[in-house]
GROMACS .gro file of C-alpha atoms in nm:
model
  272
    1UNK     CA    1  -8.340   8.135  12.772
    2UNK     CA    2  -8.324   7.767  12.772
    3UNK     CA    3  -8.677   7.574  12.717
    4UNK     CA    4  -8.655   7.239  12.877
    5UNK     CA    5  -8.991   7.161  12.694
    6UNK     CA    6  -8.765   7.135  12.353
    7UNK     CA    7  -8.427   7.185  12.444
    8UNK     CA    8  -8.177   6.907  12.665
    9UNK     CA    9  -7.972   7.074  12.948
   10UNK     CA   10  -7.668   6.847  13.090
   11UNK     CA   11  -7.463   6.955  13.388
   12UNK     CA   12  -7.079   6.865  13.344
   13UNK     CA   13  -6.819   6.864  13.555
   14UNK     CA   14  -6.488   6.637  13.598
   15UNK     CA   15  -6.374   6.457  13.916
   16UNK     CA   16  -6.068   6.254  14.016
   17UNK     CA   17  -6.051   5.970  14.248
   18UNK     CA   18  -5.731   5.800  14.353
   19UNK     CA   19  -5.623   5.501  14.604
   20UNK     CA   20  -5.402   5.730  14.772
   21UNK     CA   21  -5.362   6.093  14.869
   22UNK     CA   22  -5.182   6.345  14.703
   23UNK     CA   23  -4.956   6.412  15.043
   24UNK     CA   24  -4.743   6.219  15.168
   25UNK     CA   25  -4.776   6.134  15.619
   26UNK     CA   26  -4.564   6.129  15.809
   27UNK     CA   27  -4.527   5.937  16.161
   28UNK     CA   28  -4.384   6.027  16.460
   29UNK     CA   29  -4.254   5.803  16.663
   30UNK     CA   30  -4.243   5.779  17.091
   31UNK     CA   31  -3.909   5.859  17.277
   32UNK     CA   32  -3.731   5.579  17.282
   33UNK     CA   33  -3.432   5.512  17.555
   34UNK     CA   34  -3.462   5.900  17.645
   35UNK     CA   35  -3.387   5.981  17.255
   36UNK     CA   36  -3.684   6.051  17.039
   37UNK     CA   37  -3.659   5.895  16.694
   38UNK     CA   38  -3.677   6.072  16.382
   39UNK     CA   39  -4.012   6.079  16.180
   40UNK     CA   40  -4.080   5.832  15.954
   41UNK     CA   41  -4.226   5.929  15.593
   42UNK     CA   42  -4.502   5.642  15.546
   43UNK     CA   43  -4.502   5.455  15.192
   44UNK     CA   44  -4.772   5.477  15.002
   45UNK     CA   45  -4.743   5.189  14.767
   46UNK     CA   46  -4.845   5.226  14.416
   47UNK     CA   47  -5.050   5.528  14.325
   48UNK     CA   48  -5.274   5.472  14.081
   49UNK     CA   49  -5.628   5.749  13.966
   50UNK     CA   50  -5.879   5.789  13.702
   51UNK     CA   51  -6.032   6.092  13.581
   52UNK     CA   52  -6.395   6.104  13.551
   53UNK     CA   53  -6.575   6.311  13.338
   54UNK     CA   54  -6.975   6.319  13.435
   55UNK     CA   55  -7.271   6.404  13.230
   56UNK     CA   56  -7.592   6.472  13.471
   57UNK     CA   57  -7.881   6.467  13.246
   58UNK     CA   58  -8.175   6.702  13.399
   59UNK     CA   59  -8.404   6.634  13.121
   60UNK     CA   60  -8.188   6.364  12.960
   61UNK     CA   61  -8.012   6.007  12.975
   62UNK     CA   62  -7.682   6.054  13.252
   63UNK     CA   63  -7.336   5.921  13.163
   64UNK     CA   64  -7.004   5.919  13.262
   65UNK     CA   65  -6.645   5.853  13.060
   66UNK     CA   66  -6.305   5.811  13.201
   67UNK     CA   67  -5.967   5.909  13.061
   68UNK     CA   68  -5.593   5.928  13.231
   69UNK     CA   69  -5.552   6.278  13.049
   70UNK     CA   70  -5.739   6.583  13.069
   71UNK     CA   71  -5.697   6.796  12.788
   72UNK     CA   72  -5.922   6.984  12.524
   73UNK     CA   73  -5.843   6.731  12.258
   74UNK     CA   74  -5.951   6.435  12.501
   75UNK     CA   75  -6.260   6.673  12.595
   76UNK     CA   76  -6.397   6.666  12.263
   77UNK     CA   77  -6.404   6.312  12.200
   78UNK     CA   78  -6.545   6.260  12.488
   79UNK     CA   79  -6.853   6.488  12.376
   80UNK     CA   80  -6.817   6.266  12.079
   81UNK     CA   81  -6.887   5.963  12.300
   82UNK     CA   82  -7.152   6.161  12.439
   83UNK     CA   83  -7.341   6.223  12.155
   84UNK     CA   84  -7.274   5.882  11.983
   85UNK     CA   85  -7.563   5.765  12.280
   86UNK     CA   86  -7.796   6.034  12.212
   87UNK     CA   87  -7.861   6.107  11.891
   88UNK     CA   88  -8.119   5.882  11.751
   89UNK     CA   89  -7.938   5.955  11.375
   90UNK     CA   90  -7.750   5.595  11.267
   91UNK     CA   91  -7.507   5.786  10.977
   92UNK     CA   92  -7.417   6.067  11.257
   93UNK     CA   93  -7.375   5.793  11.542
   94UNK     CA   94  -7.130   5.581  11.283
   95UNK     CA   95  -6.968   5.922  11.162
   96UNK     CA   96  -6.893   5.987  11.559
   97UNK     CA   97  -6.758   5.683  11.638
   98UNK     CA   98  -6.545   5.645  11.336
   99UNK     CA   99  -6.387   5.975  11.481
  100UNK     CA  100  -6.359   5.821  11.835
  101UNK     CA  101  -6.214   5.506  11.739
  102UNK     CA  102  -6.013   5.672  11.428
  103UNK     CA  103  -5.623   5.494  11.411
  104UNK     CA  104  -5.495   5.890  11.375
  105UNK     CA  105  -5.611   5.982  11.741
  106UNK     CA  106  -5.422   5.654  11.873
  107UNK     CA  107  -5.069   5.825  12.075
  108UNK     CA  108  -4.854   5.575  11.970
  109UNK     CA  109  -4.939   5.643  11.581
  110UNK     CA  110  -4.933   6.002  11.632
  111UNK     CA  111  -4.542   5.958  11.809
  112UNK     CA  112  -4.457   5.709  11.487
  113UNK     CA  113  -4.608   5.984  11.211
  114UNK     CA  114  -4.359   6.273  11.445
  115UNK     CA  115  -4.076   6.045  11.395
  116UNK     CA  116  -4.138   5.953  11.021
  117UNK     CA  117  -4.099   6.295  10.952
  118UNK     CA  118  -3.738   6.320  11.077
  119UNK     CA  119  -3.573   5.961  11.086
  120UNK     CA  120  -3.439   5.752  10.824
  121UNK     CA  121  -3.636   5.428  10.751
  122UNK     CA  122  -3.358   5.180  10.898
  123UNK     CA  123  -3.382   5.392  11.213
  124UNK     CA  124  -3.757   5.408  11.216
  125UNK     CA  125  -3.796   5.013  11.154
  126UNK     CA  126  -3.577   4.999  11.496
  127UNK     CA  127  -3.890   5.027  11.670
  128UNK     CA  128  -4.095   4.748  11.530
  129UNK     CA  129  -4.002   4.375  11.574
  130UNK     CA  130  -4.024   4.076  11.334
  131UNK     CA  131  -4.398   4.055  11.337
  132UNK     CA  132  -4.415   4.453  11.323
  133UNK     CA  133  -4.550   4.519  11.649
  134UNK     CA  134  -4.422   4.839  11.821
  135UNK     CA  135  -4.131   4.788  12.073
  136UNK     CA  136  -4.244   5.034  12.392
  137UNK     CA  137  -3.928   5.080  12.506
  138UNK     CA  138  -3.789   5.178  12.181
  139UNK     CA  139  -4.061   5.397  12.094
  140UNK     CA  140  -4.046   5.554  12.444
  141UNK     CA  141  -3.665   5.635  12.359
  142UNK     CA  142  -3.670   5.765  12.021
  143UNK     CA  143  -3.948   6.015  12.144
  144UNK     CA  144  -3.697   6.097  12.397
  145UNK     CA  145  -3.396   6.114  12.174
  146UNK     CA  146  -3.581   6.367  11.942
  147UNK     CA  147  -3.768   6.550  12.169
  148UNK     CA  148  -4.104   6.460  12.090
  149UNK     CA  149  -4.326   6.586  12.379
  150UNK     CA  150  -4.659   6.623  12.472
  151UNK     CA  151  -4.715   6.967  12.332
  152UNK     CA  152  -4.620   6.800  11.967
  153UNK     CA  153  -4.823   6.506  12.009
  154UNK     CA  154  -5.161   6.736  12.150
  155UNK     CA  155  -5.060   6.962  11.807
  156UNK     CA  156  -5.087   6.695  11.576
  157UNK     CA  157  -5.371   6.529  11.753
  158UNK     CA  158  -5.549   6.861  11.731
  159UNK     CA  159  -5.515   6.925  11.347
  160UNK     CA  160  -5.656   6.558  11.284
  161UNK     CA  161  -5.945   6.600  11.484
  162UNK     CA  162  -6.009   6.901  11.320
  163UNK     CA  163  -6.020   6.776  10.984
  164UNK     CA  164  -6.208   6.486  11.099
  165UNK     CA  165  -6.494   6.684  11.232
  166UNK     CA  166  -6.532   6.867  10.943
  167UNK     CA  167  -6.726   6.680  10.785
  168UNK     CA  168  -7.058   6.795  10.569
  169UNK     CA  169  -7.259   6.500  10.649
  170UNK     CA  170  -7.212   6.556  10.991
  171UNK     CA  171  -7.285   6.927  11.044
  172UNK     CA  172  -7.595   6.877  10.824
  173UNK     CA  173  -7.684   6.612  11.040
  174UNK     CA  174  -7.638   6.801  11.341
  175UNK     CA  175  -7.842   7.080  11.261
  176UNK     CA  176  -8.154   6.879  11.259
  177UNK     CA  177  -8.130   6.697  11.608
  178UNK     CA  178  -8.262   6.828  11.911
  179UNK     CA  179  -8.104   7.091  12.096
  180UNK     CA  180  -7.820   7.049  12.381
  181UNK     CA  181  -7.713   7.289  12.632
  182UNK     CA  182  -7.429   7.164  12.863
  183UNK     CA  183  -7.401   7.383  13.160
  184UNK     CA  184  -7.005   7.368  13.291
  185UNK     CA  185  -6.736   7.591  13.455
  186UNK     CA  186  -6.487   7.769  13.283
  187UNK     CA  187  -6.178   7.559  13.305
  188UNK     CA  188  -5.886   7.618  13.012
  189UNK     CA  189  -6.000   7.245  12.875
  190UNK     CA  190  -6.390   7.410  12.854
  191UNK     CA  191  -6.288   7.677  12.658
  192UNK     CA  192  -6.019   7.620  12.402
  193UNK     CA  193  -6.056   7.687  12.034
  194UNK     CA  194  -6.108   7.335  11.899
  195UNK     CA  195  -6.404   7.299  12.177
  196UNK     CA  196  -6.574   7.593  12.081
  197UNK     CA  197  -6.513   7.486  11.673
  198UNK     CA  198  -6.607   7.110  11.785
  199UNK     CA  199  -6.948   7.274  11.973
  200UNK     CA  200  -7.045   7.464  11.645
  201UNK     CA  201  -7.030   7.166  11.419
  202UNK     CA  202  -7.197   6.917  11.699
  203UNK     CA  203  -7.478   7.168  11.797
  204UNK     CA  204  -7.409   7.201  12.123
  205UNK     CA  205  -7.442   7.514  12.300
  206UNK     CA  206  -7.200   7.572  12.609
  207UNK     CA  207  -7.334   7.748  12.899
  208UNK     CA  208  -7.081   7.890  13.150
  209UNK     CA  209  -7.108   7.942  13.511
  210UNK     CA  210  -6.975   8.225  13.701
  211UNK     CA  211  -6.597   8.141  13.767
  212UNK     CA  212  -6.544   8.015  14.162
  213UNK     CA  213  -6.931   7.900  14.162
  214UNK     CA  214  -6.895   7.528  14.234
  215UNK     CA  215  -7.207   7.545  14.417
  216UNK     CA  216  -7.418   7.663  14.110
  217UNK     CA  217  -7.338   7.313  13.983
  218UNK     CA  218  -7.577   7.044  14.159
  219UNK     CA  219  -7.330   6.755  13.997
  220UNK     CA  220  -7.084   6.878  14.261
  221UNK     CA  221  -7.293   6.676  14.549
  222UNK     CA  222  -7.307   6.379  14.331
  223UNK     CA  223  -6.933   6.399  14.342
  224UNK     CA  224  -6.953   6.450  14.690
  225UNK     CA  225  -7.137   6.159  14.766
  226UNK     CA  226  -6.889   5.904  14.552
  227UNK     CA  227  -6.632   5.992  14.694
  228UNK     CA  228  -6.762   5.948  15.011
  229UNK     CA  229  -6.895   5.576  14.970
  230UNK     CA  230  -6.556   5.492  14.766
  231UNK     CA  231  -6.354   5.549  15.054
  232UNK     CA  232  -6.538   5.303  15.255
  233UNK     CA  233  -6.477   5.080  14.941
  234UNK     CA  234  -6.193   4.834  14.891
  235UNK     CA  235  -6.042   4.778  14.540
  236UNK     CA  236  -5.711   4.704  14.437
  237UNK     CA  237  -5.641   4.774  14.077
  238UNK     CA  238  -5.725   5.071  13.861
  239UNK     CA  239  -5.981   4.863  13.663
  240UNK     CA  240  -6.165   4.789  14.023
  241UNK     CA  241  -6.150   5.173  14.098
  242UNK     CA  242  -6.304   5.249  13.738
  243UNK     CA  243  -6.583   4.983  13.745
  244UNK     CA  244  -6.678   5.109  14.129
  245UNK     CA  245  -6.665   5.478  14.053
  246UNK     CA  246  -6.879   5.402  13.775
  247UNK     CA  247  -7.122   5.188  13.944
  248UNK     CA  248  -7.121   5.504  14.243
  249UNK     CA  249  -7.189   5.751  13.968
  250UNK     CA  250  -7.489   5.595  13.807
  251UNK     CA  251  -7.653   5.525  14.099
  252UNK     CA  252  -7.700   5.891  14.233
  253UNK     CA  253  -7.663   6.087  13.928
  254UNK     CA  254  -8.032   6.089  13.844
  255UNK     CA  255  -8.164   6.076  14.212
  256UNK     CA  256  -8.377   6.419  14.147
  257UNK     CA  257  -8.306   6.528  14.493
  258UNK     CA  258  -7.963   6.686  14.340
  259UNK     CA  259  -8.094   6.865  14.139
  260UNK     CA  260  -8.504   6.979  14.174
  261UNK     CA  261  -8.471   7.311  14.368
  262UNK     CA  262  -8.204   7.385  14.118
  263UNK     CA  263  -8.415   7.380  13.847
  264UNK     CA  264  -8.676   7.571  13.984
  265UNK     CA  265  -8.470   7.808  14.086
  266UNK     CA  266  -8.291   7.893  13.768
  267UNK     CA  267  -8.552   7.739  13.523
  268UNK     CA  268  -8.889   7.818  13.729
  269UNK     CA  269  -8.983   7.454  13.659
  270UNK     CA  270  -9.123   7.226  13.965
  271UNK     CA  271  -8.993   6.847  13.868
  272UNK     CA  272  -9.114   6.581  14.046
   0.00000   0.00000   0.00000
């Protein structure tokens, strides 16, 4: 049983909001001349969507982080991030963003340590220029050329996060702040190995709801509500679509509305 008295209780859930939808229209035109013309399939210009990933604090601060990629890896830092503005700790907040911001973790070093492994070093200096920059394109085609996909780069990510969370300091550290229970669906991301290792050392205890139960979680309606106001909204770049999904998020996420009957009906706790 969770004690809101002592303990912190975050609802999580991700959302996605795009410029465009994920069908394509199409329009049909009038009979022209006694023929009618074929349908035309409608353009929908450049696509572009960020994925949000919301923290609804019911006794707690709010937040939300974006990323292009869900994945368990990308879940975990962002729990890192997460914590990094809670805990009131300075050595565990530096020891978390060390993690986040660790060189390792970066794609495009994790591709070049893939390819070290199997290329000579006059091929491998192919992809860096005279000032020793990475070339895109010829990173982009010697990942191609041997195979180096996503599942290799998530692999590798994986065992350096690992061995960057376990750390001493840090699980010491964690043991003495105040509890965190992070109520969430079931989702593959949610419940991957490296979460549930990543939970253990951070302290966090994940609470599951009932698979199919999207209505057990009130953060749904503040999703609801977004995404409602941001397609009144006009933007025209992913940054503008960030910065006003953002600016949506944090001002409903802690209207108590949301979530008050919800608490009292799974806590037996009137909020006001």
């Amino acid at each position: 049983m969770i004690d809101l008295e002592i303990e912190d209780v975050i609802v999580l859930d991700e959302s996605r909001c795009q410029n465009t939808t994920n069908t394509a229209r199409r329009i049909c035109n009038p009979t022209i001349n006694g023929k009618k013309d074929k349908n035309q399939l409608k353009k929908t210009g450049e696509r572009y969507g960020v994925n949000g990933i919301g923290f609804q604090g019911i006794n707690c601060h709010s937040a939300i982080f974006f990323n292009q990629k869900n994945n368990s890896n990308n879940f975990v830092l962002t729990l890192c991030k997460f914590l990094i503005s809670r805990i009131e700790n300075p050595k565990a907040s530096k020891i978390l963003y060390n993690i986040v911001n660790n060189p390792k973790l970066k794609i495009d070093n994790i591709k070049l340590e893939l390819l070290e492994k199997i290329m000579d070093d006059e091929e491998f200096n192919e992809i860096f220029d005279d000032e020793e920059k990475i070339i895109s394109e010829k990173l982009k085609s010697k990942c191609k050329k041997y195979k180096i996909n996503y599942y290799k780069i998530n692999r590798l990510m994986k065992k350096h996060l690992q061995n960057l969370l376990n750390n001493k300091n840090l699980i010491s550290i964690m043991k003495e702040e105040k509890p965190l229970n992070i109520i969430l669906d079931n989702a593959r991301i949610h419940t991957a190995k490296i979460v549930e290792e990543a939970c253990e050392i951070l302290s966090i205890k994940l609470v599951f709801l009932p698979p199919y139960c999207p209505f057990l979680s009130p953060i749904e309606d503040v999703w609801k509500d977004v995404k409602r106001e941001l397609y009144n909204e006009n933007y025209y770049s992913l940054k503008e679509l960030t910065e006003l999904f953002e600016t949506k998020f944090y001002e409903k996420v802690d209207h108590i509305s949301y979530y008050k009957n919800w608490v009292m009906k799974f806590f037996g706790v009137n909020i006001s």
